[in-house]
XYZ file of C-alpha atoms in Angstrom:
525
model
C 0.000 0.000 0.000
C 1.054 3.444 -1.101
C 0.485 6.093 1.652
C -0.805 10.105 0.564
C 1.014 12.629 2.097
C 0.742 16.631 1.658
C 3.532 18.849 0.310
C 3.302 20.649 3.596
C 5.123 17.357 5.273
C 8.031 18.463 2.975
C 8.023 21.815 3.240
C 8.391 21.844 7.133
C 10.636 18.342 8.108
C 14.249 17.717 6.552
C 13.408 14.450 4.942
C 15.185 11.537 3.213
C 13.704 8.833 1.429
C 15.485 4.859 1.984
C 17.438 4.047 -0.969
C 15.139 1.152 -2.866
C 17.153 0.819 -6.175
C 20.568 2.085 -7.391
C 19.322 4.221 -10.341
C 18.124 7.185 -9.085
C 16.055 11.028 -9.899
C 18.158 13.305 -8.675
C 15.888 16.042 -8.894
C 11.856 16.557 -9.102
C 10.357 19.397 -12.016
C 6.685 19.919 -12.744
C 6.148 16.144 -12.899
C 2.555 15.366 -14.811
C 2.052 11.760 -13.384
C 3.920 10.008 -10.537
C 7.782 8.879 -10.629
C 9.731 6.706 -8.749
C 12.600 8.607 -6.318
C 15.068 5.756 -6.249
C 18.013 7.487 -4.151
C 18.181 9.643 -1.234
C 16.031 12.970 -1.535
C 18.051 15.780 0.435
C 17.515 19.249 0.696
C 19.820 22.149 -0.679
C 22.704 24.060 0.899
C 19.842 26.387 2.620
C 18.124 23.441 4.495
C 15.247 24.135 1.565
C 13.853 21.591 -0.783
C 11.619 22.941 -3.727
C 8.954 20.426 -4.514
C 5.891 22.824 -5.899
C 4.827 26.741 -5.475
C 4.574 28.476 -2.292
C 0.780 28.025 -2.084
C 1.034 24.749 -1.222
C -1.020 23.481 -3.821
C 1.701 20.962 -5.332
C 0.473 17.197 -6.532
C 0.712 14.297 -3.692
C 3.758 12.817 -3.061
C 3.261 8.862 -2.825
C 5.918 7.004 -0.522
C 6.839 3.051 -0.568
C 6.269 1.617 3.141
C 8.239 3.898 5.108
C 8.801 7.557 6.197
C 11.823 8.801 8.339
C 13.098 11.428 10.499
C 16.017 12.569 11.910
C 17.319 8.878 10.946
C 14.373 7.027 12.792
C 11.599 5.771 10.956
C 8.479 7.683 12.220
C 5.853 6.676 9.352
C 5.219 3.067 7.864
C 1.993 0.804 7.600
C 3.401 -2.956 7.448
C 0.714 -5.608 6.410
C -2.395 -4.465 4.914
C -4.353 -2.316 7.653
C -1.604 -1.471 10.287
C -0.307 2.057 10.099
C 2.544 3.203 13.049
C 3.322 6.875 13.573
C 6.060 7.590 15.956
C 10.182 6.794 15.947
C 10.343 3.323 15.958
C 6.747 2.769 16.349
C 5.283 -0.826 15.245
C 7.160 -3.328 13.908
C 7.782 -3.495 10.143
C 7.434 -7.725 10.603
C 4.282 -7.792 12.196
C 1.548 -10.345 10.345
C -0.908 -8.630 12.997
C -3.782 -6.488 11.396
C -5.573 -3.458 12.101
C -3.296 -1.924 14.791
C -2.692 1.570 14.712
C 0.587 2.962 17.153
C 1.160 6.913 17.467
C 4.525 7.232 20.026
C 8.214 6.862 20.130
C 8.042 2.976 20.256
C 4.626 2.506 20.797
C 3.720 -1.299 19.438
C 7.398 -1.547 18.926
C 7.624 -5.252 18.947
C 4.470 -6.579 18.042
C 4.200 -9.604 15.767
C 0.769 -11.120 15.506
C -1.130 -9.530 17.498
C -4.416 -7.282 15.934
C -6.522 -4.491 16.851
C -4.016 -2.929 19.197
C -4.264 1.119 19.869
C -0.584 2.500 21.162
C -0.960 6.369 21.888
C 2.032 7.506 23.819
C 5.760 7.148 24.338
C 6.787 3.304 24.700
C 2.568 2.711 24.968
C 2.564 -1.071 24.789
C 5.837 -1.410 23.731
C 6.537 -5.137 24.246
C 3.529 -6.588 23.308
C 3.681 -9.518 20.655
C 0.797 -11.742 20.414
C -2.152 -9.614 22.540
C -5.297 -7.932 20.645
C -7.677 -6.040 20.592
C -5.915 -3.370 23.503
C -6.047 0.230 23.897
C -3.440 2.477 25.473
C -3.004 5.511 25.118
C -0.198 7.384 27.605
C 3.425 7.613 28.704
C 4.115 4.188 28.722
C 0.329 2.706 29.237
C 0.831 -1.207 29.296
C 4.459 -0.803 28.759
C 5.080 -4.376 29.732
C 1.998 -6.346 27.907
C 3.051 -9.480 26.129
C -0.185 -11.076 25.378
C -2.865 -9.764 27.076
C -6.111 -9.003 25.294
C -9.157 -6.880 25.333
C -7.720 -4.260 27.893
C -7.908 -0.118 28.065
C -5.091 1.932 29.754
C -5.795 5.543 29.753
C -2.776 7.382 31.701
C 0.880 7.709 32.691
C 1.828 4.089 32.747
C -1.421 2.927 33.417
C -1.271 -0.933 33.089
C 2.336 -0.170 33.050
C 3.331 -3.560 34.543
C 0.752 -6.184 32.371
C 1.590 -9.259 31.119
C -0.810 -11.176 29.831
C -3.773 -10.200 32.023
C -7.044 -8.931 30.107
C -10.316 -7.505 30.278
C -8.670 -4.695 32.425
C -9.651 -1.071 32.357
C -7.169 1.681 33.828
C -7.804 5.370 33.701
C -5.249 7.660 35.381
C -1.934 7.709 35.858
C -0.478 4.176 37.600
C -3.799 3.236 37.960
C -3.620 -0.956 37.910
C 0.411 -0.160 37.703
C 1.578 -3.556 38.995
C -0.897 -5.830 37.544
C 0.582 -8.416 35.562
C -2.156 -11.713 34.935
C -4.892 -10.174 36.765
C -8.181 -9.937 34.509
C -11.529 -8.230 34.638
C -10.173 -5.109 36.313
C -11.836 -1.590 36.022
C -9.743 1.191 38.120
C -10.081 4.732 38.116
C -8.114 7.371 39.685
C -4.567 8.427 40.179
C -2.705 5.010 41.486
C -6.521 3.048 41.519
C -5.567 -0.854 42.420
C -1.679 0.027 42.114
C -0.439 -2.850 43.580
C -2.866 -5.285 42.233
C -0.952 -7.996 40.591
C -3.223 -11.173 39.930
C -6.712 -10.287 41.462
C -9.850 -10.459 39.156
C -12.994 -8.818 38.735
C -12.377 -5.649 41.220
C -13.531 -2.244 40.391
C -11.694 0.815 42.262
C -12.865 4.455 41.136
C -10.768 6.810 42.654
C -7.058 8.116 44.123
C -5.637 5.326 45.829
C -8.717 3.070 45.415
C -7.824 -0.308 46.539
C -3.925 1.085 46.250
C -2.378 -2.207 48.044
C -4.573 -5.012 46.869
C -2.518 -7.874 45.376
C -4.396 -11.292 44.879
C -7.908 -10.848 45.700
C -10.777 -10.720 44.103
C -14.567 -9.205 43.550
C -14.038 -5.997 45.427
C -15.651 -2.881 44.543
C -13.936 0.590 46.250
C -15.855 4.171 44.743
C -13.613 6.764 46.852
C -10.382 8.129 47.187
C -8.252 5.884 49.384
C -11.371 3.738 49.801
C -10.513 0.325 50.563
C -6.327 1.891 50.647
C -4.807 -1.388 52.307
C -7.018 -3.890 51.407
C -5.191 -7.574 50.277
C -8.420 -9.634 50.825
C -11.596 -10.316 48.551
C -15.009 -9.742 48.622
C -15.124 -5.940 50.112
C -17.264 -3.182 49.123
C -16.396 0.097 49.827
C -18.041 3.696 48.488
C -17.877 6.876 50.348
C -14.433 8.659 50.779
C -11.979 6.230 52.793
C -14.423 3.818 53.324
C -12.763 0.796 54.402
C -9.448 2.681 54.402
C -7.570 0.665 57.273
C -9.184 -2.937 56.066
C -5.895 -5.195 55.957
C -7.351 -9.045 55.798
C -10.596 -8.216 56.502
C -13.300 -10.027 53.912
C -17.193 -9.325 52.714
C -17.493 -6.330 54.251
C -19.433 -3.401 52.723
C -19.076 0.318 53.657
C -21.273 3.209 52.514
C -20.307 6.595 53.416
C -16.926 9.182 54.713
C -14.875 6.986 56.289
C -17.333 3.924 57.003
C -15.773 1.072 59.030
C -12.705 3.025 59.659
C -11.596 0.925 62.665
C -11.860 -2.208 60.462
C -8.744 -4.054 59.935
C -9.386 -7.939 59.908
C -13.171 -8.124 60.845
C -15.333 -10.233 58.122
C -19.262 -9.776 57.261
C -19.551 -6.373 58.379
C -21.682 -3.554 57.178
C -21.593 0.361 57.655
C -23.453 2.393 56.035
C -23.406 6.706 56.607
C -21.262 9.205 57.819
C -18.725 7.941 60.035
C -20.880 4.365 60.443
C -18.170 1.941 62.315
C -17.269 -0.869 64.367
C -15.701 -0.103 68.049
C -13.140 -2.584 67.651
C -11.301 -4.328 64.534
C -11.879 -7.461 64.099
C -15.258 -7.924 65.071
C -17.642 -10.001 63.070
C -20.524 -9.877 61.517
C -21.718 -6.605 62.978
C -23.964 -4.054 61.374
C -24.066 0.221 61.947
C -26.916 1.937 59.915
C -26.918 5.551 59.932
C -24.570 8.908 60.699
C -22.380 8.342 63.334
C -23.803 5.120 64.249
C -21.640 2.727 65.774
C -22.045 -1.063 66.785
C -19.659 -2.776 69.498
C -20.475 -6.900 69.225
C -20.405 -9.111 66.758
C -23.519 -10.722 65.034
C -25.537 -7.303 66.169
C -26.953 -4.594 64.024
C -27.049 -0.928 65.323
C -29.926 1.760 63.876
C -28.679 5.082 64.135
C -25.968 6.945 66.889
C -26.076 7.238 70.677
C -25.513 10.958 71.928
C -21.580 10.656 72.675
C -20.877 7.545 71.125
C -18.211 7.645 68.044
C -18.738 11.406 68.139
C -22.235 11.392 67.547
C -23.814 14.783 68.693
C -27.770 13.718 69.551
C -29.167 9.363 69.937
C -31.452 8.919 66.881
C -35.261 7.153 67.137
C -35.927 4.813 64.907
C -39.746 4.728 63.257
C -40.992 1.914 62.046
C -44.616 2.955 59.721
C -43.978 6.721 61.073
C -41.843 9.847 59.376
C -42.117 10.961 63.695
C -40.729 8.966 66.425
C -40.571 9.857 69.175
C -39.006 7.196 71.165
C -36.142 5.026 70.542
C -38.448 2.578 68.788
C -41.512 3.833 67.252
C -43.780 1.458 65.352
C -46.922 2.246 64.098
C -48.646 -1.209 63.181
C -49.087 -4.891 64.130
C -45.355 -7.065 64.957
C -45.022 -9.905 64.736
C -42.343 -11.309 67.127
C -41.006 -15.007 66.762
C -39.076 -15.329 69.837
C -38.960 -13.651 73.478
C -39.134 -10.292 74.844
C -36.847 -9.511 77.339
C -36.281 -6.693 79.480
C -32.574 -5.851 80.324
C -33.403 -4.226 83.995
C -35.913 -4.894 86.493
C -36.870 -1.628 86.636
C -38.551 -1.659 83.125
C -42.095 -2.123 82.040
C -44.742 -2.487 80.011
C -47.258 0.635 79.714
C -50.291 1.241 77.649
C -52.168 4.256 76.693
C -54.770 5.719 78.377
C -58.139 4.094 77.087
C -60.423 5.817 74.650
C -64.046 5.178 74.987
C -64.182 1.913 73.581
C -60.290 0.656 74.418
C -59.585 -2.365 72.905
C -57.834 -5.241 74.829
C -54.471 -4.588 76.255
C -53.343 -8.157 75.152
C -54.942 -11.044 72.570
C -53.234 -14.571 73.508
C -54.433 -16.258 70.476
C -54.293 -14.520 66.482
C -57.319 -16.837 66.181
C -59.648 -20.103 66.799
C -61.188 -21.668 69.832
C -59.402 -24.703 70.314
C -55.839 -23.675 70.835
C -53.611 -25.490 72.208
C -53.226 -24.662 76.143
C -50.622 -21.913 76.463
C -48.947 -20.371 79.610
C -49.931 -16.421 80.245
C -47.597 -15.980 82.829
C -44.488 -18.473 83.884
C -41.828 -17.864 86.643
C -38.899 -18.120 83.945
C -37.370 -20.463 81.581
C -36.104 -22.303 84.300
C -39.185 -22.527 85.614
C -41.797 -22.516 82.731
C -44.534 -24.416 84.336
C -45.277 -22.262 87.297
C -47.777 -19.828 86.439
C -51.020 -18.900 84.787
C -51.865 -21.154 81.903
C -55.201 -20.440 79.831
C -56.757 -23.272 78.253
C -58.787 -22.699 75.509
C -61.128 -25.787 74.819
C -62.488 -25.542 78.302
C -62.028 -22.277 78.930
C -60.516 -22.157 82.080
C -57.105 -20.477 83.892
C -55.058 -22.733 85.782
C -52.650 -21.148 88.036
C -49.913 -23.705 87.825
C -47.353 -25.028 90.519
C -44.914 -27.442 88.987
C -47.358 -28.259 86.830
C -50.048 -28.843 88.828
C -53.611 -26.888 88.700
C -53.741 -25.382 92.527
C -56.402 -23.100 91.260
C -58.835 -23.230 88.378
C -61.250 -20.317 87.431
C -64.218 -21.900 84.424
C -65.141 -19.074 82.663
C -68.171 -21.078 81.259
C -69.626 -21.954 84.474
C -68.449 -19.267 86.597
C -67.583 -21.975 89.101
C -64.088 -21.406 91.349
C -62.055 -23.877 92.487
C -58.938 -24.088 95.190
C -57.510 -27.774 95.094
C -60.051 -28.938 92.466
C -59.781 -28.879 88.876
C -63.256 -29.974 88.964
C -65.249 -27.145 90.606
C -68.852 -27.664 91.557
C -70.204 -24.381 93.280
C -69.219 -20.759 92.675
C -66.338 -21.249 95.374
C -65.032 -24.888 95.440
C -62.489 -25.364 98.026
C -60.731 -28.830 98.782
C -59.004 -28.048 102.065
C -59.318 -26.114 104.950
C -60.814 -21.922 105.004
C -59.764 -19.286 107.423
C -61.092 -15.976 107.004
C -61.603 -13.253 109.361
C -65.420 -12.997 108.624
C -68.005 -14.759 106.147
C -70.592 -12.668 105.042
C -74.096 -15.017 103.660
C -76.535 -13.188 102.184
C -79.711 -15.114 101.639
C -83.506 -14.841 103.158
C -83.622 -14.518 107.220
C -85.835 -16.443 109.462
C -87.507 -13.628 111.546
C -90.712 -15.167 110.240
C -90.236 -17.634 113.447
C -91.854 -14.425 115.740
C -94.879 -13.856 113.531
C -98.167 -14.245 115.240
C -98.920 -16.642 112.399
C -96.486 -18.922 113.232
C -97.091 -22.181 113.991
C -94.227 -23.331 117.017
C -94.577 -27.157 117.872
C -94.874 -27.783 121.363
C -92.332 -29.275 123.969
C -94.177 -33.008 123.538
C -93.884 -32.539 120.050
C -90.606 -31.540 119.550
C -89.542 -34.739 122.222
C -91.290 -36.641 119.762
C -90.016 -35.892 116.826
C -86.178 -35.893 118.330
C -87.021 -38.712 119.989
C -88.058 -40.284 116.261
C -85.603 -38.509 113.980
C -82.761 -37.968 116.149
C -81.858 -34.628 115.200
C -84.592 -31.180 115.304
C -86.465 -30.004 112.654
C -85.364 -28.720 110.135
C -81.616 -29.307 110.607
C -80.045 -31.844 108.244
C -79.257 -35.186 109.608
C -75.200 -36.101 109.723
C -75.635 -38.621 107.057
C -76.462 -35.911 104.791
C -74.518 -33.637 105.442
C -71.010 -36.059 105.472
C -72.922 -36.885 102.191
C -73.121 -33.280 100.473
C -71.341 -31.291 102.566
C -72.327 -28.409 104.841
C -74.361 -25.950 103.345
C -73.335 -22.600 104.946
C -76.215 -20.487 104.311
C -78.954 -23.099 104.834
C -77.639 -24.358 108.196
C -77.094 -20.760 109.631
C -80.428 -20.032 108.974
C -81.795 -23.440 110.648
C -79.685 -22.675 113.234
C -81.382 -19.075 113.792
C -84.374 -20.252 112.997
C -84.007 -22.399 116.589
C -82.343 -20.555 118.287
C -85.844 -17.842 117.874
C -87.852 -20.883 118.510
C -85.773 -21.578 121.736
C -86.079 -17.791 122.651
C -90.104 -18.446 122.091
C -90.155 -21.878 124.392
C -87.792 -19.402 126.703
C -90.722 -16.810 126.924
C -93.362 -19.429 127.567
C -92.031 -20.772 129.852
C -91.120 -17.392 131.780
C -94.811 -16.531 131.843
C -95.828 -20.242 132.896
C -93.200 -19.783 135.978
C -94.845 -15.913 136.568
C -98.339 -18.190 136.999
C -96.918 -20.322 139.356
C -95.267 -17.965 141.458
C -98.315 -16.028 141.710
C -100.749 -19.479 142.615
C -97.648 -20.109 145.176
C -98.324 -16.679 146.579
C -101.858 -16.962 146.565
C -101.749 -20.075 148.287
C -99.245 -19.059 151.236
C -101.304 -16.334 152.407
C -104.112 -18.996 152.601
């Protein structure tokens, strides 16, 4: 292939053509087609070479495969689409195609390698058999051999490759040291420097994942974000995020200086202003929010504590509200799957004042009417079976000891019972009462000192003793070891003959006043 150049090449560069054959022009004159220079063209005593008018406007000059300067050849287009600009730029053996080199020996040594882009002194100046890569820079993947597909934009970006690919570098040393590492995107003055075989990472940024070496599938958006990093699986964005992270994997940072204190802690997440650990090397651990700070592993902290990591004000979290106004605000139902715990004794539950139709303070069941019987209240875990237990097929609390039902209200029958889980009466007791007083409330026998009523006399209440063994009206003892003592009942029997006793008392007191007086009568006889 013949290359075109302008008369204005000429007219500005001392030039020399390389001697093809040994006839030779020795001169040019208003040519009308092309001719063949065959010996060196050199200009005249006054550094001047006349090859058209002063306007410039002289026919194409047409040069073999080559084009020096100052004894280096700058200009030649080996094969059939390569073209090198630059001293020393490409090499004339190449059976590569379609690579293009503009630099002092840019693509100097490439052989079969195609679509290669050199811009730049020395801009991948030993590569041989790589394709397809772009550099443009002071020597930008000086050091490629054969790797393919990669960008280097910058002063010796990619400087050190070797046969990695798939990398992209923009800014100066950014990916300097990488040699076989592949898949590589950095960004930023020095972005993954020192990364020599690690794949996949992406660093956008000064300093971005500067001393990472080996590892792999990091991302790092900030300067000096992830700075020391040698391990894998990090995430870092937010200016020095990460920054002191040594050995420290799958951690992810969001925000100025997020995880900070992190050196060798794994599984941890920050994410705000300042969000970090309180130690380095804890695991695990999660700090949401400005300032926010978490101290144990396996935890996750929502928002900063007034004084804590330099936070100026504690933060409430809302949960279903834009307004909290507690540390935990949650407008909504929860659902909990697992146990609430208080951390002091002093601590409590409290519920709002009632409106005028409250609804219950607490539901033990979501639904149904044959759940399973729960506990309401136990001692502890220890202790799980001492307590109130609700069951709901009968309907009944149990308060429990060990276990054992020692009290059972029936909300179906209304019925009571202390030492029976098989109450009878309103108030079943199996055992033995004391109380200061028993108030019965039932209908009174007053009746007893009506006119109208009927008292049996002394002969018939001997008789009927006598018969029955026990007064009227009282049960016998059979019956009551039978059923029990009825309270009420027996109280009022009792009054009841206790009047009639205070009626035989008052007959007999006037029967005695008739005697007395016959006794009298009879003395003074």
């Amino acid at each position: 292939m013949k290359s075109k150049l302008y008369i204005v090449v000429l007219l500005v560069s001392p030039v020399f053509c390389q001697q093809i054959f040994a006839q030779a022009n020795t001169s040019l004159s208003n040519l009308v087609s092309p001719t063949a220079v065959n010996q060196n063209l050199t200009p005249g005593l006054t550094n001047s070479l006349s090859a058209g008018s002063t306007t410039k406007n002289w026919k194409s000059i047409y040069i073999g495969t080559e084009y020096y300067l100052k004894n280096f050849r700058i200009i030649h287009a080996p094969g059939a689409t390569n073209f090198f600009t630059g001293p020393n730029a490409g090499n004339p053996a190449t059976t590569g195609t379609n690579n293009t080199a503009l630099g002092d020996n840019a693509l100097a040594v490439t052989t079969t390698g195609s679509f290669n882009t050199g811009l730049g002194f020395t801009a991948l100046n030993k590569i041989t058999a790589g394709s397809r890569n772009t550099a443009s820079g002071y020597q930008a993947m000086y050091n490629s051999v054969g790797g393919s597909y990669n960008t280097a934009t910058g002063e010796r970006a990619l400087y050190s490759n070797s046969w990695g690919g798939n990398n992209t570098a923009t800014g100066s040393a950014a990916l300097y040291a990488n040699t076989n590492g592949a898949g590589n995107s950095a960004f930023g003055y020095r972005a993954l420097f020192s990364n020599t075989t690690g794949n996949s990472n992406i660093a956008i940024g000064t300093a971005a994942l500067y001393s990472n070496t080996t590892a792999n599938n990091m991302v790092a958006v900030g300067d000096s974000a992830l700075l020391k990093n040698t391990a894998a699986f990090n995430v870092a964005v937010g200016s020095k995020a990460l920054m002191n992270n040594t050995t420290g994997r799958s951690n992810v940072a969001l925000g100025y200086k997020a995880l900070d204190l992190n050196v060798s802690g794994q599984g941890n997440t920050a994410i705000g202003y300042y969000a970090d650990i309180s130690t380095n090397n804890l695991n695990n651990a999660t700090a949401i929010g400005a300032y926010a700070q978490v101290n144990t592993s396996n935890s996750l902290v929502l928002g900063s504590v007034n004084g804590i990591n330099g936070a100026p004000a504690t933060v409430n979290v809302g949960i279903g509200t834009n307004a909290p106004t507690q540390r935990l605000h949650v407008v909504g139902t929860q659902l909990l799957d697992g146990n609430l715990t208080f951390a002091t004794g002093t601590a409590s539950i409290q519920f709002a004042n009632p409106g005028a139709t409250p609804a219950p303070m607490m539901y033990m069941f979501p639904s149904g009417t044959v759940n399973t019987d729960r506990m309401v209240i136990a001692h502890s875990p220890a202790y799980p079976t001492w307590g109130l237990r609700y069951s709901d097929l009968s309907d009944d609390f149990d308060f429990l000891g060990n276990g054992t039902s020692v009290m059972r209200i029936d909300l179906s029958s209304q019925y009571v019972g202390i030492g029976t889980t098989t109450p009878a009466y309103k108030l079943d007791v199996c055992g033995t009462i004391r109380a200061k007083e028993v108030r019965v409330e039932t209908g009174w026998c007053d009746y007893v000192f009506e006119k109208d009523y009927k008292l049996r006399s002394i002969e018939e209440l001997e008789k009927y003793v006598n018969d029955n063994k026990h007064l009227p009206g009282i049960a016998p003892a059979a019956e009551i070891e039978k059923e029990g003592l009825k309270i009420a009942e027996m109280n009022k029997a009792m009054m009841e003959k206790i009047e009639e006793l205070s009626l035989y008392v008052i007959q007999l007191n006037k029967e005695n006043k008739k005697l007395q007086a016959e006794i009298e009568a009879l003395k003074q006889q």
